[in-house]
Short mmCIF file of N, CA and C in Angstrom, two decimals:
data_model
loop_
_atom_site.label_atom_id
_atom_site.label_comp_id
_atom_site.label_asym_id
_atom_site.label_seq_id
_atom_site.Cartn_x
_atom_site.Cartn_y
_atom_site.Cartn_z
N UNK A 1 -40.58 -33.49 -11.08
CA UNK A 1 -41.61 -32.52 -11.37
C UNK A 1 -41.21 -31.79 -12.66
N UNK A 2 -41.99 -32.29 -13.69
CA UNK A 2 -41.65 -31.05 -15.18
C UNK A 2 -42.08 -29.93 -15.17
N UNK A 3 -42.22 -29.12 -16.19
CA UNK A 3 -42.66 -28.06 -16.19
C UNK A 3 -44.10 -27.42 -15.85
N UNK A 4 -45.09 -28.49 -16.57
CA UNK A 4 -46.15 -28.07 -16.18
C UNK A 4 -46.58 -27.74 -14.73
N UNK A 5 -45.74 -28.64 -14.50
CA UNK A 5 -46.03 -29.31 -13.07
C UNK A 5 -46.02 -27.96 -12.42
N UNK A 6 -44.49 -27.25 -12.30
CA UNK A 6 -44.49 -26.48 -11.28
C UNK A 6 -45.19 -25.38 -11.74
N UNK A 7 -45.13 -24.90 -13.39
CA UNK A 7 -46.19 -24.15 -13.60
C UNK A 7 -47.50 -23.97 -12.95
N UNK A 8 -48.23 -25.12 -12.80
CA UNK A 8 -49.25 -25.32 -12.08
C UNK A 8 -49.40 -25.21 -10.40
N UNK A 9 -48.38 -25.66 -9.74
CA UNK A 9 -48.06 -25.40 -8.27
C UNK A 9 -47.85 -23.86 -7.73
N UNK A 10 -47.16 -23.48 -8.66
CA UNK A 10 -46.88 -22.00 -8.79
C UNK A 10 -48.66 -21.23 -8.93
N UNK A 11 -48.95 -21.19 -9.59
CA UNK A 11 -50.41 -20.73 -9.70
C UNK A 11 -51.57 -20.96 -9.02
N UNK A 12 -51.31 -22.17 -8.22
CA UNK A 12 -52.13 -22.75 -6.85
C UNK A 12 -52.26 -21.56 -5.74
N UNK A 13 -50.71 -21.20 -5.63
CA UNK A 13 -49.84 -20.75 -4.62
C UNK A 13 -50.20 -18.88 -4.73
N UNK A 14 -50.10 -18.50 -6.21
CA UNK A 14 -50.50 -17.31 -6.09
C UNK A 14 -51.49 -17.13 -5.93
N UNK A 15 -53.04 -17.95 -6.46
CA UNK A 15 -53.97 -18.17 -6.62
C UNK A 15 -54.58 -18.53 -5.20
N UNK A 16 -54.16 -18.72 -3.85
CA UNK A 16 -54.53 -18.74 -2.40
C UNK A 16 -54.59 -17.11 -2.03
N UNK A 17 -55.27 -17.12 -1.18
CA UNK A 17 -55.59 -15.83 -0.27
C UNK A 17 -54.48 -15.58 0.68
N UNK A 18 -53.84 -13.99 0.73
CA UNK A 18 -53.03 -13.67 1.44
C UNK A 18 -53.37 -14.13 2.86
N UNK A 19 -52.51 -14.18 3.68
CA UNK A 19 -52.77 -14.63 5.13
C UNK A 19 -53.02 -12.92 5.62
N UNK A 20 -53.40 -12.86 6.70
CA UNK A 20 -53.85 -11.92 7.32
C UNK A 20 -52.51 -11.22 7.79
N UNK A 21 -52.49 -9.72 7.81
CA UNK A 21 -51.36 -9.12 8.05
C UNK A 21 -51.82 -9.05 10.08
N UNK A 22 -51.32 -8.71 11.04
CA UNK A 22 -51.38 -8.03 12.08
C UNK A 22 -51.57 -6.74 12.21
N UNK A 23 -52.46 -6.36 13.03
CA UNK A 23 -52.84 -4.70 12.82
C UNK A 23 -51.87 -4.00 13.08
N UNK A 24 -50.82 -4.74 14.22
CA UNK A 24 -49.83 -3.77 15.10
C UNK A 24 -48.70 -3.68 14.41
N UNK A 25 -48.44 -4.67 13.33
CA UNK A 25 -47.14 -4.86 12.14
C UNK A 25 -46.46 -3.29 11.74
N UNK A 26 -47.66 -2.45 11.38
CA UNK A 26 -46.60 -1.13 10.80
C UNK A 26 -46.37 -0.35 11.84
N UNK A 27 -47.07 -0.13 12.92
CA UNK A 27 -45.81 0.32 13.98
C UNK A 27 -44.52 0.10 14.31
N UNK A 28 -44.69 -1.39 14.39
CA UNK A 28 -43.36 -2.60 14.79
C UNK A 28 -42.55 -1.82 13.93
N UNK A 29 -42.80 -2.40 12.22
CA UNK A 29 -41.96 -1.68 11.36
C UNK A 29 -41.50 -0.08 11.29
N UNK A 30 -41.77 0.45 11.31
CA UNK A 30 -41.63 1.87 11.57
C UNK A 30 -40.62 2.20 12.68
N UNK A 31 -40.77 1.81 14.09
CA UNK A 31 -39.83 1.66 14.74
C UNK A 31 -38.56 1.00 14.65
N UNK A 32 -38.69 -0.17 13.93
CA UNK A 32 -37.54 -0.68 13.53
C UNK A 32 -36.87 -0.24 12.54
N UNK A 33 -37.74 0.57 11.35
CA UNK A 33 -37.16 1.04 10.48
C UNK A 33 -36.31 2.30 10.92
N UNK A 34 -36.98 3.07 11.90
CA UNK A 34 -36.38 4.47 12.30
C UNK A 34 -35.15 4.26 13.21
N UNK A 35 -35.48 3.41 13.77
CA UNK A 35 -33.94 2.76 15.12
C UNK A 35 -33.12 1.72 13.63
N UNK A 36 -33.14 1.26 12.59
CA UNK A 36 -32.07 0.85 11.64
C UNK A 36 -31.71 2.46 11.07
N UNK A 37 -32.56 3.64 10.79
CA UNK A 37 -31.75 4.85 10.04
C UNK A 37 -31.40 5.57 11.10
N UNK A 38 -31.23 5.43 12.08
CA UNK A 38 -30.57 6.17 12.81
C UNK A 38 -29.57 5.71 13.07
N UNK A 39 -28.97 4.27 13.90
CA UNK A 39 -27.45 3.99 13.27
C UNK A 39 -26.98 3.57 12.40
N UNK A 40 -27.62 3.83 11.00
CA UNK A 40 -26.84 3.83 10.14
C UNK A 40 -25.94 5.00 9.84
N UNK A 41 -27.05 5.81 10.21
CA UNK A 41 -26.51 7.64 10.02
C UNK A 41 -25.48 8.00 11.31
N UNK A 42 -25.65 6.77 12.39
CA UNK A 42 -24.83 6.91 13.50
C UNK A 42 -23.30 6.16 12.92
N UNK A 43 -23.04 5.40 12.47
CA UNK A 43 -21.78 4.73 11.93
C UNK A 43 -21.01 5.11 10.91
N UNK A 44 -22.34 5.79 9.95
CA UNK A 44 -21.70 6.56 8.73
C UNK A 44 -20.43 7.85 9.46
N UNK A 45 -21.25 8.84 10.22
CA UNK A 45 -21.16 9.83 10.66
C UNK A 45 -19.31 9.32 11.46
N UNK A 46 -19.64 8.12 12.14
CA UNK A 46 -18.44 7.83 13.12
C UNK A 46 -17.19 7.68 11.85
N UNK A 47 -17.41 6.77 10.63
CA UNK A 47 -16.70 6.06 9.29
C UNK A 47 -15.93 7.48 9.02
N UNK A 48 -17.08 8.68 8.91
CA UNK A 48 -16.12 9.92 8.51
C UNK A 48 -15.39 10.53 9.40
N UNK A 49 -15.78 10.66 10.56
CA UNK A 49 -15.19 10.95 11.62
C UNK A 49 -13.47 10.37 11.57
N UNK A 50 -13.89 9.23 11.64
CA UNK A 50 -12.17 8.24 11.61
C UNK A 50 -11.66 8.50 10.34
N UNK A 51 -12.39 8.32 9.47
CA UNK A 51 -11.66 8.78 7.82
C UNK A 51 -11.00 10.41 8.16
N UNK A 52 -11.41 11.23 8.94
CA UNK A 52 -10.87 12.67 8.85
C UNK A 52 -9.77 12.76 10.14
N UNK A 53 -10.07 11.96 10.58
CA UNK A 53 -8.74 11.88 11.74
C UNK A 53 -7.89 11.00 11.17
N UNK A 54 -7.69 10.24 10.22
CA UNK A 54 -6.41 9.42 9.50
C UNK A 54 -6.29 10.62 8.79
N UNK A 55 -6.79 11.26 7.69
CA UNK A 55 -6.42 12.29 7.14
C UNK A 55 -5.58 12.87 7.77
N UNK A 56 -5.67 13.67 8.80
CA UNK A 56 -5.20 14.86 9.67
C UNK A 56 -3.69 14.17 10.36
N UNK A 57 -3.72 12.92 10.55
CA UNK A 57 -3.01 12.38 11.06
C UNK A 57 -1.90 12.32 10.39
N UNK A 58 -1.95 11.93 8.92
CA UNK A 58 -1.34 11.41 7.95
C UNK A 58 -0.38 12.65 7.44
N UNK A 59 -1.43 13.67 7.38
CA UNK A 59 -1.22 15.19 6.88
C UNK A 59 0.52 15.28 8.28
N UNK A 60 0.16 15.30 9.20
CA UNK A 60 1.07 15.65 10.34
C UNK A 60 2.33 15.09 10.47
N UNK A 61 1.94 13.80 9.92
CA UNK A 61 3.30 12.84 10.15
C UNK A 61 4.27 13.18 8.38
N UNK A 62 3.54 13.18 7.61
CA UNK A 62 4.15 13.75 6.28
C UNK A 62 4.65 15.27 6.37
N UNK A 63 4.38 16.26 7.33
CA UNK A 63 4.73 17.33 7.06
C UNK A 63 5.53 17.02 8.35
N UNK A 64 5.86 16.49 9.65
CA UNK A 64 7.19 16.28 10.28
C UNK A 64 8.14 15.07 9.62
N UNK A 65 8.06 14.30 9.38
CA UNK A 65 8.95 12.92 8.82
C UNK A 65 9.01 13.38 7.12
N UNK A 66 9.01 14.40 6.44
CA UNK A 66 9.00 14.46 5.07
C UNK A 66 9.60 13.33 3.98
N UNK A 67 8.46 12.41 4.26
CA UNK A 67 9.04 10.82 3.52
C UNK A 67 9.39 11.17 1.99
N UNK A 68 9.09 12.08 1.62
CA UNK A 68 9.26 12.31 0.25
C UNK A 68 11.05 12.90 -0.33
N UNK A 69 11.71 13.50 1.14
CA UNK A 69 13.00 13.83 0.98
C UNK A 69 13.82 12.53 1.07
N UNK A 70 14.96 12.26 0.10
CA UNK A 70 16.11 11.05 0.29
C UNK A 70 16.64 11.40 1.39
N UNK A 71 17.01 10.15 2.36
CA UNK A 71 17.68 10.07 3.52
C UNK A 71 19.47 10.67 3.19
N UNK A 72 19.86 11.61 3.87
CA UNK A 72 21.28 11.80 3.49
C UNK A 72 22.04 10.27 3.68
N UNK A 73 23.12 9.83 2.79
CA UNK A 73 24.04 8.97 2.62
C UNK A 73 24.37 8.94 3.94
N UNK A 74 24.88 7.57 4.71
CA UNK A 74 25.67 7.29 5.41
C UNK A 74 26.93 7.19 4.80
N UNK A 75 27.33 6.56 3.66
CA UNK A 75 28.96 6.59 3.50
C UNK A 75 29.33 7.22 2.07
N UNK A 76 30.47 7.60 2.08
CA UNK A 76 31.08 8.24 1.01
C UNK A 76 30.87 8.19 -0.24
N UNK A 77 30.49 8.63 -0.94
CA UNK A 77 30.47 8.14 -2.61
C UNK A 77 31.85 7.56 -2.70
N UNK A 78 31.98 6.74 -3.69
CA UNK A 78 33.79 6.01 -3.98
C UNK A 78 34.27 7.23 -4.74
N UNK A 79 35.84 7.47 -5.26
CA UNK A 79 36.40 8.01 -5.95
C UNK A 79 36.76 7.26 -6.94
N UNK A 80 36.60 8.06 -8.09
CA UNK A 80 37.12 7.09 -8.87
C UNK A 80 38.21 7.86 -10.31
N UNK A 81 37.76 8.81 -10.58
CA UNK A 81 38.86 10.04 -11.23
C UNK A 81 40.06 10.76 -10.11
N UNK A 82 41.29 9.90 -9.47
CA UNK A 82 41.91 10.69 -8.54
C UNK A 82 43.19 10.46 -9.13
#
């Protein structure tokens, strides 16, 4: 099929009459749309939820385990001026 070709198939295609919608379609949608934004806003809400309890968590374990202080030496420095 060259160009014309589908050029022409293409324009058949727009050039047909929409099919008939269903009367009851934008309810359907609407409900489905309102039950998809509601858990989305339900998962978001949970995403921060858990994002602020790792926070808090993180916060707790860094201010008891202070990973940021060096572990004192287990063994002696060597001598070496004696």
């Amino acid at each position: 099929m060259n160009r014309t070709e589908r050029e022409a198939a293409a324009r058949r295609i727009m050039e047909r009459t929409p099919p008939p919608v269903p009367p009851d379609l934008y309810g359907e949608v609407v409900r489905r749309g309102s039950r998809m934004l509601r858990r989305s806003h339900r998962i978001r809400r949970l995403l921060w939820l858990l994002l602020c309890a790792a926070a808090v968590a993180f916060t707790v374990w860094a201010v008891t385990a202070h990973p940021w202080v060096e572990p004192p030496s287990t063994t002696t420095p060597p001598v070496i001026d004696w």
